[in-house]
Short mmCIF file of C-alpha atoms in Angstrom, two decimals:
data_model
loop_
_atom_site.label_atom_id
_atom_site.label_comp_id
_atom_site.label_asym_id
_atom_site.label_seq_id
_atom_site.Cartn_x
_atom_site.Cartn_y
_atom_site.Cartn_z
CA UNK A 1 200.07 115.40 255.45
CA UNK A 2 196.49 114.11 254.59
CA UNK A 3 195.09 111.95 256.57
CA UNK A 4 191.93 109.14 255.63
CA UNK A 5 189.94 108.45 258.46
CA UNK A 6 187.47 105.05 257.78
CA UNK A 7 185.15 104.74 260.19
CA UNK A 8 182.79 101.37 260.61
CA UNK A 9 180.38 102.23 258.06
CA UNK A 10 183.27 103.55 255.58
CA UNK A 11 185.46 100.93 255.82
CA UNK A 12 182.50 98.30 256.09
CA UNK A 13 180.91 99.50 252.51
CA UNK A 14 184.87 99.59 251.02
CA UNK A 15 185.10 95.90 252.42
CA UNK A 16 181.93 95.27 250.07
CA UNK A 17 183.06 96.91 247.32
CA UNK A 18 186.32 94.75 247.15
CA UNK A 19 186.58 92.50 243.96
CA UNK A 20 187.70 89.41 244.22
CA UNK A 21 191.45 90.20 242.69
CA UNK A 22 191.79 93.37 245.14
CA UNK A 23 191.09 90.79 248.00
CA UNK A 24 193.81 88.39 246.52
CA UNK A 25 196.43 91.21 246.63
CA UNK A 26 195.32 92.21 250.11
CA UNK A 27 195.83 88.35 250.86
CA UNK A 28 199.10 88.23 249.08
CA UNK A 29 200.30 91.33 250.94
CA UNK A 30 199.68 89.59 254.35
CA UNK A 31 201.92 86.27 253.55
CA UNK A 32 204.68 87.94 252.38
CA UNK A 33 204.45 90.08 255.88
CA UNK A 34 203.95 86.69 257.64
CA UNK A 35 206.80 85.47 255.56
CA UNK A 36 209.34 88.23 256.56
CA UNK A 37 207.64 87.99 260.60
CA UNK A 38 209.10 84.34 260.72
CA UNK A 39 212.22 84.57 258.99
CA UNK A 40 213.35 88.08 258.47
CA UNK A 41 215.83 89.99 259.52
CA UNK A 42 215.35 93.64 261.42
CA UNK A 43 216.69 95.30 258.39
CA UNK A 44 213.67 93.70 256.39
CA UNK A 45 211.43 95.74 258.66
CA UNK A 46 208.57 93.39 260.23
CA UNK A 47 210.52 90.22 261.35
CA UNK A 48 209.46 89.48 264.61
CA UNK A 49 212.24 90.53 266.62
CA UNK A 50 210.86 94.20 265.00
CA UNK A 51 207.63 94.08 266.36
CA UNK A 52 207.47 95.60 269.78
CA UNK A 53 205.98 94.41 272.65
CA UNK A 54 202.56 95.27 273.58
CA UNK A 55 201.57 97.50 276.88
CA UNK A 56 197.85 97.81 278.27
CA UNK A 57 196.45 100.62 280.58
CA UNK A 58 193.51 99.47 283.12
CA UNK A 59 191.70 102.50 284.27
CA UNK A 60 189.48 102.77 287.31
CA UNK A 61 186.35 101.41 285.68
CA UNK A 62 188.08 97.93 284.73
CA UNK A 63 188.16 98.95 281.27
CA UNK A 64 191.67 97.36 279.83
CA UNK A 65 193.12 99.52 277.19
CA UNK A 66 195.91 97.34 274.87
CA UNK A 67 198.52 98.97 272.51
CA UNK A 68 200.12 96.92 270.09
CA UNK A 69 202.33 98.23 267.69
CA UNK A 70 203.83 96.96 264.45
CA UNK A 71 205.41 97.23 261.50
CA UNK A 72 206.41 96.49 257.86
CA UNK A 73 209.19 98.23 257.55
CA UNK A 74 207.80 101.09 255.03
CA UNK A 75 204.35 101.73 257.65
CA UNK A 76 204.12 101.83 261.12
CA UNK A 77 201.13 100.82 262.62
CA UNK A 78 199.64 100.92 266.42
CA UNK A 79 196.32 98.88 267.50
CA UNK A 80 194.63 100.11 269.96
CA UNK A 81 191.44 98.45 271.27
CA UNK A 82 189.69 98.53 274.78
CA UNK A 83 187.53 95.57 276.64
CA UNK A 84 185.79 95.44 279.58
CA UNK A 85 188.34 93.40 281.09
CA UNK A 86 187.53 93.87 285.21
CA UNK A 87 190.93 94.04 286.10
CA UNK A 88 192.76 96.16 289.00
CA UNK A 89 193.89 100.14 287.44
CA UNK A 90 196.98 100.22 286.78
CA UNK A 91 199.41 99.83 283.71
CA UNK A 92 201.88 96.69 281.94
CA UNK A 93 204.08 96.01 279.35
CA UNK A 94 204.07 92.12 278.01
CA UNK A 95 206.85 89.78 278.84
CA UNK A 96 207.63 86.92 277.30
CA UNK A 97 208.40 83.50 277.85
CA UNK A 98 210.55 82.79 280.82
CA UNK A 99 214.39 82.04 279.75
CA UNK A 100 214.16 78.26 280.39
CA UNK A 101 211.32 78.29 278.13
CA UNK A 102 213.11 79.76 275.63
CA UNK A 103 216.49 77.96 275.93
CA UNK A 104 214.23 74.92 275.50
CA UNK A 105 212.40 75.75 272.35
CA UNK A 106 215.38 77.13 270.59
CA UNK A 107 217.75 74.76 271.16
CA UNK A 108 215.21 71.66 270.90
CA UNK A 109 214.87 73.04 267.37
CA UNK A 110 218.36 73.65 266.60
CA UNK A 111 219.15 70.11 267.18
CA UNK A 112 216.69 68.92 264.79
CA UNK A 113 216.87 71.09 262.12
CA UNK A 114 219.25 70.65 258.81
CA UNK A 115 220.96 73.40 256.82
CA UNK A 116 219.03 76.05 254.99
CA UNK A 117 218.98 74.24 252.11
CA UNK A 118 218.38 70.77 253.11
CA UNK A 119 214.85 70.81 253.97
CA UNK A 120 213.53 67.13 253.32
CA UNK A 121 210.88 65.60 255.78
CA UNK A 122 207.51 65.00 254.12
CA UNK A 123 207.61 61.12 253.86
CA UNK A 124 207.56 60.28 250.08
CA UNK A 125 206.81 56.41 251.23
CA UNK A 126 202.90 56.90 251.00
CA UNK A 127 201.02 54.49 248.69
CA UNK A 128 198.04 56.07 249.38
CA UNK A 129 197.60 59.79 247.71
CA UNK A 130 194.51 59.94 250.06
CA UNK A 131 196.72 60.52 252.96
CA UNK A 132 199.68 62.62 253.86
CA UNK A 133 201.94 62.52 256.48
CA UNK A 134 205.33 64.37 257.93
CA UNK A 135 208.43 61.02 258.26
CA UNK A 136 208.86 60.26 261.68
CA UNK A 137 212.47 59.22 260.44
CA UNK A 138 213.07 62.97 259.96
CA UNK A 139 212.91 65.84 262.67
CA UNK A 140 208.52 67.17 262.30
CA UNK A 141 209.52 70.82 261.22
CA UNK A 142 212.28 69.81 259.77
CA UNK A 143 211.20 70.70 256.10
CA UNK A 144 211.64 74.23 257.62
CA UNK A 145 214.87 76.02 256.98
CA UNK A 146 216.84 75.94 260.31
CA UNK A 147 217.29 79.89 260.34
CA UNK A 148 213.75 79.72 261.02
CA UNK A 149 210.88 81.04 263.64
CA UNK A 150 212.83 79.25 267.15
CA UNK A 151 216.28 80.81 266.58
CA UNK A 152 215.51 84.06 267.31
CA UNK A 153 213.72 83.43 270.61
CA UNK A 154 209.90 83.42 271.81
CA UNK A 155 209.33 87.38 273.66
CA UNK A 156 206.31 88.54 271.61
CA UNK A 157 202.78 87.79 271.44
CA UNK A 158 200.64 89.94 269.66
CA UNK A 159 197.36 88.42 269.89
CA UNK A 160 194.29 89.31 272.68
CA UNK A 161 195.72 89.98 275.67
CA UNK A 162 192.58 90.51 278.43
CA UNK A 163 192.69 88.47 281.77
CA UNK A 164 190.41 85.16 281.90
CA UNK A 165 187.87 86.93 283.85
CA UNK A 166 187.07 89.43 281.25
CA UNK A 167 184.03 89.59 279.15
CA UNK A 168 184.07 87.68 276.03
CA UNK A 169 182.37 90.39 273.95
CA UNK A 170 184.27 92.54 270.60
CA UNK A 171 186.80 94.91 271.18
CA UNK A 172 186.24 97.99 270.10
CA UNK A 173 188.99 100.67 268.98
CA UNK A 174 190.91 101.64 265.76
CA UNK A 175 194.13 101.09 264.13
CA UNK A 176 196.64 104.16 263.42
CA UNK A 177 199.04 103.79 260.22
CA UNK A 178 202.45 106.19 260.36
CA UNK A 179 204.70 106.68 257.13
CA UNK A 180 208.67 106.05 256.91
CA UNK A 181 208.70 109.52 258.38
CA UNK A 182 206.53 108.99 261.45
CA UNK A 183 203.50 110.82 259.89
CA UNK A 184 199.99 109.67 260.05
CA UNK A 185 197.90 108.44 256.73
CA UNK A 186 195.30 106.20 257.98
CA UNK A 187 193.05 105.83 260.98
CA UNK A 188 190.59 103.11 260.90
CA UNK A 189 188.46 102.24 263.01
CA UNK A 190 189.21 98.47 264.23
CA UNK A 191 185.99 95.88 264.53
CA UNK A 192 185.71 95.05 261.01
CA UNK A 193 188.97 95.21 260.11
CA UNK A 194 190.36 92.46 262.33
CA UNK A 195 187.70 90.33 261.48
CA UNK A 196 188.35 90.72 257.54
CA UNK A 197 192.28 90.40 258.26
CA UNK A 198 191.80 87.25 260.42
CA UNK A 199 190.18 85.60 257.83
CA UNK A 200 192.15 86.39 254.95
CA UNK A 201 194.64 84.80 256.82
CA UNK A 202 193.08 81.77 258.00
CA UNK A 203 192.03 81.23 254.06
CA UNK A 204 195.74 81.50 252.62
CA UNK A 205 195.67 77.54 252.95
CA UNK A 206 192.40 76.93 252.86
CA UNK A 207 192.47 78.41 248.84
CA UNK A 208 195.34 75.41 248.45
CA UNK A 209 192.79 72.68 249.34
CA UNK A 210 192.04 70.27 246.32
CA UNK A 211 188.52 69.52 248.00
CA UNK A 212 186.16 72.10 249.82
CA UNK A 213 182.60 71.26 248.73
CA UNK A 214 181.32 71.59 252.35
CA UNK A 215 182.46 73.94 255.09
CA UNK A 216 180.73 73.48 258.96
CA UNK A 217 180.82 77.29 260.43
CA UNK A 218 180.54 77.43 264.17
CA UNK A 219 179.11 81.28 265.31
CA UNK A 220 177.47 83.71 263.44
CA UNK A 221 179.09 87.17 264.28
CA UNK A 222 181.35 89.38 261.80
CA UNK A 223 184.36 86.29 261.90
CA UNK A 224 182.11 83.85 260.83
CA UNK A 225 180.59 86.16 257.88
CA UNK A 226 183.76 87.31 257.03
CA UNK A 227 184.97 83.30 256.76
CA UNK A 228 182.00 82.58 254.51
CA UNK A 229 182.46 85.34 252.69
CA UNK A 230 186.18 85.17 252.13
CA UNK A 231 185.96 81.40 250.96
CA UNK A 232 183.05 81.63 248.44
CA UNK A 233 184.62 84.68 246.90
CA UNK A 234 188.00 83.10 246.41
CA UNK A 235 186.57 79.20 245.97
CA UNK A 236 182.69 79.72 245.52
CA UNK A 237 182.95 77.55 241.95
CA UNK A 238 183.84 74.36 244.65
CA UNK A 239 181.86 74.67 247.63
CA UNK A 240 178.08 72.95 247.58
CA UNK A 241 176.94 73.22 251.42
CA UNK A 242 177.86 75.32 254.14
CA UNK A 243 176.37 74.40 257.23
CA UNK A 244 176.10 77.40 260.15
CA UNK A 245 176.24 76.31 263.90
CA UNK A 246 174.98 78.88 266.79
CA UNK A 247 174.62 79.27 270.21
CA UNK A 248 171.54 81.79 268.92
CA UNK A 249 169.40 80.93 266.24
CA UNK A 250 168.23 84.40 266.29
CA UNK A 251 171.80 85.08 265.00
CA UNK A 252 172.38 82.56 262.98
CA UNK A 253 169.20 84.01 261.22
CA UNK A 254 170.47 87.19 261.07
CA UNK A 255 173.93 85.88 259.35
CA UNK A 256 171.30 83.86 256.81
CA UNK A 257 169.15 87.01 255.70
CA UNK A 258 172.63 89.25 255.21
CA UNK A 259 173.95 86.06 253.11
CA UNK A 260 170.65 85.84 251.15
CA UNK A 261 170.17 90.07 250.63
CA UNK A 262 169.73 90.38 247.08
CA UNK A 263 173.35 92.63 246.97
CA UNK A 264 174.70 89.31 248.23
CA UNK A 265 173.72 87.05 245.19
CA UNK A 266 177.42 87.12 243.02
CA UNK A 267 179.54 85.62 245.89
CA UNK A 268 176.73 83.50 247.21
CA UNK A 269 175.93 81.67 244.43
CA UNK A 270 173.78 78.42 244.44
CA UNK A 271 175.72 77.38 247.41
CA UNK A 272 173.21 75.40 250.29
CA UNK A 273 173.30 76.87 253.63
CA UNK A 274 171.63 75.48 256.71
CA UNK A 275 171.59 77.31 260.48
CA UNK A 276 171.32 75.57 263.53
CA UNK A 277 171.42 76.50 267.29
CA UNK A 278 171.93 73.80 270.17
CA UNK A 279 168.74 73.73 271.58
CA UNK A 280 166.85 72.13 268.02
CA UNK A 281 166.02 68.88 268.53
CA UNK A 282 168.39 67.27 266.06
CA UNK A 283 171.45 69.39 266.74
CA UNK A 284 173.52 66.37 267.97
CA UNK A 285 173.05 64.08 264.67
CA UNK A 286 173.31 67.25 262.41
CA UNK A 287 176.41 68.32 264.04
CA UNK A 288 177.51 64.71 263.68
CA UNK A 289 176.79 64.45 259.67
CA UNK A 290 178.20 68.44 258.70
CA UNK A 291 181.91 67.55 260.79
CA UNK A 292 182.08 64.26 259.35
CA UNK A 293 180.91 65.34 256.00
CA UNK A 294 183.18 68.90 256.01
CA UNK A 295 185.99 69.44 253.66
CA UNK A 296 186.54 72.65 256.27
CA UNK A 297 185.88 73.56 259.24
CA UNK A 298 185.89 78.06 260.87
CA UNK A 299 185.85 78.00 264.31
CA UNK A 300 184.75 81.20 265.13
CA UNK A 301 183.37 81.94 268.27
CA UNK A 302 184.72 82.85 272.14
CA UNK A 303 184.11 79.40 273.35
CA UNK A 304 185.21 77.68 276.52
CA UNK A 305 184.44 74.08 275.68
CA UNK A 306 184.67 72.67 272.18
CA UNK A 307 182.40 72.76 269.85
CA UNK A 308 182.37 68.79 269.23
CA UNK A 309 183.35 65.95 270.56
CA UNK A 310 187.10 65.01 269.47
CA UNK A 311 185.60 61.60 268.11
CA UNK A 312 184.32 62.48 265.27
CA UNK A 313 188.04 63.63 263.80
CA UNK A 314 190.16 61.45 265.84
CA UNK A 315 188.33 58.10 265.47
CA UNK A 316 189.06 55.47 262.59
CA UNK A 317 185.61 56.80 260.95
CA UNK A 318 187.04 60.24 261.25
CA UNK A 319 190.33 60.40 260.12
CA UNK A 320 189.06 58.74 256.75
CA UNK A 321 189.42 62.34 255.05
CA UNK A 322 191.31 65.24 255.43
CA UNK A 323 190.26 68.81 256.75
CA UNK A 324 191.66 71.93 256.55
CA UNK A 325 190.10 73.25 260.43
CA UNK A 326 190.78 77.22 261.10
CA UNK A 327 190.52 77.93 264.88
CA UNK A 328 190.53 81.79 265.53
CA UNK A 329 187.58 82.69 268.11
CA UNK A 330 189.22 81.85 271.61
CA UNK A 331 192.02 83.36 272.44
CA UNK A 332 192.75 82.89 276.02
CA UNK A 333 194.29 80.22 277.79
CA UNK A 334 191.19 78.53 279.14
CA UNK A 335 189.28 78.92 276.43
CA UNK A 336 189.23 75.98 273.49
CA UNK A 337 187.27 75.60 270.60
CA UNK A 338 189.13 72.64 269.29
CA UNK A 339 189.03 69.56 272.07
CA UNK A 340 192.34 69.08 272.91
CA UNK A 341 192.90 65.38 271.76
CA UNK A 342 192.01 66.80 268.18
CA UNK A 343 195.50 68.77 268.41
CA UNK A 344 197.75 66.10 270.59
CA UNK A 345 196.11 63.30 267.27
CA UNK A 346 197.36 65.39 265.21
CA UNK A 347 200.93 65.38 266.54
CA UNK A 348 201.07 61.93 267.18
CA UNK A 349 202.77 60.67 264.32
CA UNK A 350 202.73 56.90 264.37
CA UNK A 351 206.06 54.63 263.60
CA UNK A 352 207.43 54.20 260.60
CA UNK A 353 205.55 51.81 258.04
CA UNK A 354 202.26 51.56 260.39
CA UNK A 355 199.76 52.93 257.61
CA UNK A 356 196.05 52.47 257.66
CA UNK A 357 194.59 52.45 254.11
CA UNK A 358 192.67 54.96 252.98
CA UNK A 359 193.20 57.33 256.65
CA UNK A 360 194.95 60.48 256.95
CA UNK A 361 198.08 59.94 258.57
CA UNK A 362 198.85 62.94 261.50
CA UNK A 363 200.77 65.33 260.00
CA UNK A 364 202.97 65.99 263.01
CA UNK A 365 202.20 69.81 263.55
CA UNK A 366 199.76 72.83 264.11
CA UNK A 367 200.19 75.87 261.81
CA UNK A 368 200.20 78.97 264.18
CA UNK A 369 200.32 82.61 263.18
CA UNK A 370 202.75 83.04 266.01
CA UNK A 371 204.70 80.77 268.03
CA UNK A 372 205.62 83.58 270.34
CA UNK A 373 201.82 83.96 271.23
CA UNK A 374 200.32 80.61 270.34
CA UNK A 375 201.98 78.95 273.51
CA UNK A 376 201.09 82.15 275.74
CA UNK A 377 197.64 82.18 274.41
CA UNK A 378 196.03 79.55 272.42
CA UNK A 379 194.04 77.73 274.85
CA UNK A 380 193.43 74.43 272.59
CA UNK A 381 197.69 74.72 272.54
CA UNK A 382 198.48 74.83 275.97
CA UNK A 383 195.64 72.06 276.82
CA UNK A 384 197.28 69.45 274.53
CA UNK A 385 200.52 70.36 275.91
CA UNK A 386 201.90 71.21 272.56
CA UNK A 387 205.75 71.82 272.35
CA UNK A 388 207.22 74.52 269.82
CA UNK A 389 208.88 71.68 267.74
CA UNK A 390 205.23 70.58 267.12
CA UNK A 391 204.14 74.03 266.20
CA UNK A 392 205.13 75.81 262.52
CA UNK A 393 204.44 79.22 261.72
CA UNK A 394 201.96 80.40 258.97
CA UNK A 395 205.25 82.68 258.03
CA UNK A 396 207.57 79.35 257.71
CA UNK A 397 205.59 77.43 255.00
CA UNK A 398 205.25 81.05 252.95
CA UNK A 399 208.79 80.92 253.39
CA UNK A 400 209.49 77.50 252.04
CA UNK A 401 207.44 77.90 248.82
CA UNK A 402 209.60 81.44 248.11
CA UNK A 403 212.79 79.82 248.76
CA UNK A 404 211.82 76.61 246.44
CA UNK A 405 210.68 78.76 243.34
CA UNK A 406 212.94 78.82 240.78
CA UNK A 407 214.97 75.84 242.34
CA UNK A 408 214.91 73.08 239.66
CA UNK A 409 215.38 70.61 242.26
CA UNK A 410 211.84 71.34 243.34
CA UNK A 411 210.51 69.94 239.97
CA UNK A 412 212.14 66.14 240.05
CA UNK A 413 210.50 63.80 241.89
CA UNK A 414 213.53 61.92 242.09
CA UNK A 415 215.65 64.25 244.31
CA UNK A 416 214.91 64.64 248.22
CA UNK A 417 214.13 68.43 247.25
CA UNK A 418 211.75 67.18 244.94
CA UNK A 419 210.45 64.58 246.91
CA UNK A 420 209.99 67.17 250.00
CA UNK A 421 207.98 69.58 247.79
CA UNK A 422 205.76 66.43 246.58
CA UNK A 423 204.75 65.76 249.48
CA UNK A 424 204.89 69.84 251.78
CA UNK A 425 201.99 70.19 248.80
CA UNK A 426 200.29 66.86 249.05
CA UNK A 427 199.71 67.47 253.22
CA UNK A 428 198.56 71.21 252.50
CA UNK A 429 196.37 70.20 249.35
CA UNK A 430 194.46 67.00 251.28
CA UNK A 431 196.40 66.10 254.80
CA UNK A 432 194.68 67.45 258.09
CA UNK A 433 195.70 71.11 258.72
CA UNK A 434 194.83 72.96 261.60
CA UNK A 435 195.59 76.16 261.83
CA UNK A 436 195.78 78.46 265.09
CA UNK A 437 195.15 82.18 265.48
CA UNK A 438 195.30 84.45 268.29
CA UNK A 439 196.02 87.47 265.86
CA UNK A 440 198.70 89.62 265.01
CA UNK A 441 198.96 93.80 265.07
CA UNK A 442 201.22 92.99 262.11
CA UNK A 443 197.98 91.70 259.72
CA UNK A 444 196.69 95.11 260.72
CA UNK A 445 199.43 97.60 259.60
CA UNK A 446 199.17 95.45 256.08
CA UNK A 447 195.90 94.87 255.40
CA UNK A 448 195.06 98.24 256.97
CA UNK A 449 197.78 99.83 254.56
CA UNK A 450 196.14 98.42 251.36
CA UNK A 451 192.90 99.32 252.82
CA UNK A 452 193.63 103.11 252.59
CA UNK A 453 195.00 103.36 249.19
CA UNK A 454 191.86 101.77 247.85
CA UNK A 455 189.55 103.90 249.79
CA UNK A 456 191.76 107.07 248.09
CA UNK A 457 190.87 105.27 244.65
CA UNK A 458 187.21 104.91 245.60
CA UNK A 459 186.69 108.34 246.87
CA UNK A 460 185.60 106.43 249.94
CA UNK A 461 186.03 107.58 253.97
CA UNK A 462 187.12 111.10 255.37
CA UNK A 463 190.02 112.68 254.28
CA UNK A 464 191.80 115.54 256.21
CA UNK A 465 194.49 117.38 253.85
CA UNK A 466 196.15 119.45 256.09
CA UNK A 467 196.31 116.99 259.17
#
């Protein structure tokens, strides 16, 4: 059985290399996993009730090993990655949520929820096309199909996993990728790739947006290149200004001269970038005018405290546009890049008929990549006290836009299917959208997968034939 073998510098110059179609199959590959995670079955192969759980190994040195293992059905996959984490030797497998927890989400959703096929909850009342929100008549998630992410129960999470004493700093270790017959193909080695995966991800919705002119970046390390990267590639036409926010300007720096290399210059356009750290004397007011002014926002760093102050999204000024905001850096409870009022706004839905011209009305929800682990994990989450009902996987809305193709229903305005679809595209074209990521081994195995048969079209990484 050959086996290709990417290593960081292999897989970093195939990452490169990608064109921008390659990088929209790649994409496309990942939401139809996330698609089959939320609402498949096991015989579809990577629902979530496939995916087992994850076990770590602490040695004597306080150096946490975790093993997290997934699937698509046609390739197994294992992560394997390794932190510093400090913690007492020893070994554990991941539990999940207690049964009272579960019993609660499930059958809070089950009550609210509608048939499969009645799916109608985006309020079609809204005079204003500036604004979007989810009915408060109507259940929050109840545009999604009831056979949906809370019936099958909340055990996984597949996202970081290293105590809240350990060092914030990148795990290192590589991914392994099996065949339907248990055999190895692919071993990659894992930095790079989780940052590329995480953003192609967090960018799914973010290519939906009607408006992205100018994106605020907060860090500079390989999730923050890989965001700006990622978005001018697949939107670079639309965006004008990206503004770069850094705990180091020596960093930040850095992340400018990669951006402005001369191999750099057919993504990066004419776009405007500017790179600040917090100790410049006008950080506050420039940090003030980039959120205010962003279409977008990539939080992307290990933070503790947020990065701004809640104000400037929650207050009347702020909530005069909507953002698409993509939270992936922190990915422990107490850490939050997001202040939590930002997250308990947005699910706030006010009464019925209470409509401020010209604001974006709280859409009701955060978009997770999973439940399972957002409410285990996600700091900003468990701060804000959000509840599963107010929570909607990445996987659910990929699964409401397959099950409405083709559905002639979907294309008149004048029937609740209709109006639904209006409106699930209005929020996710100009409403606020946050989305949440703690990661999953799943994004891995696929983007991992694709990964390897390019590399065997490019000539590119090591390849052992007789493995």
């Amino acid at each position: 059985m050959p086996l290709t073998v990417l290593s960081h510098s292999q897989l970093h110059s195939l990452l490169l290399s990608l064109t921008a179609d390659e990088i929209v199959s790649i994409q496309q590959n990942i939401a139809e996993a996330l698609r089959e995670y939320s609402t498949g079955s096991q015989d579809q192969g990577c629902s979530a009730s496939y995916q087992p759980r994850r076990t770590a190994i602490t040695r004597q040195n306080g150096c946490t090993t975790l093993f997290m293992p997934a699937t698509t059905g046609q390739t197994l996959g294992i992560k394997m990655i390794s932190l510093e984490d400090g913690d007492a030797a020893g070994s554990a497998v991941e539990s999940g949520l207690d049964s009272s927890e579960m019993a609660g989400a499930v059958d809070g959703h089950r009550a609210r929820s509608g048939p499969r096929d009645s799916t109608t909850s985006l309020s079609s009342s809204q005079s204003d096309e500036s604004s979007t929100s989810i009915d408060e008549s109507n259940d929050r998630s109840s545009f999604l199909p009831s056979a949906s992410v809370n019936d099958r129960g909340l055990s996984e999470t597949m996202g970081a996993w290293p105590s809240a004493g350990s060092r914030d700093t990148s795990p290192k270790g590589s991914v392994m990728l099996l065949d339907t017959e248990g055999l190895p193909f692919g071993l990659i080695n894992a930095q790079e790739l989780t940052a590329f995966r995480t953003a192609l991800a967090a960018l799914l919705l973010f290519r939906k947006r009607n408006r992205v002119r100018t994106i605020t970046v907060f860090g500079a390390g390989r999730q923050a290149y890989w965001h700006i990267r990622l978005a001018l590639i697949l939107r670079g036409s639309d965006i004008k200004r990206v503004y770069i926010f850094n705990r180091s300007f020596e960093r930040a720096v850095a992340l400018l001269r990669d951006i402005y290399s001369p191999e750099n210059s057919s993504w990066r356009g004419d776009v405007k970038f500017t790179a600040l750290s917090n100790d410049f004397i006008e950080y506050q007011r420039i940090l003030t005018q980039a959120v205010r002014k962003s279409d977008a926002i990539f939080c992307c760093t290990p933070s503790i405290e947020p990065l701004f102050p809640h104000e400037l999204l929650t207050s009347k000024e702020g909530r005069r546009k909507g953002r698409f905001i993509s939270a992936v850096g922190s990915y422990k409870p107490h850490m939050a890049e997001l202040h939590p009022e930002i997250l308990k706004d947005e699910v706030t839905v006010p009464p019925p008929h209470r409509h401020f011209h010209h604001h974006t009305t709280p859409s009701g929800v955060v978009v997770v990549d999973s439940l399972g682990a957002a409410m285990k994990e996600a700091g900003e989450i468990i701060q804000a006290d959000i509840k599963p009902h107010q929570v909607v996987e990445l996987g659910e809305l990929m699964m409401v836009r397959d099950a409405q193709r083709g559905d002639p229903t979907t294309d008149d305005p004048d029937t609740p299917r209709g109006r639904e679809e209006k409106n699930l595209l209005k929020w996710i074209q100009k409403g606020n959208v946050i989305y949440k990521s703690v990661g999953l081994g799943l994004m891995d195995v696929v983007a991992g997968g694709g990964l390897v048969a390019l590399a065997g079209q490019r000539g590119v990484g090591t390849l052992i034939a007789d493995f």
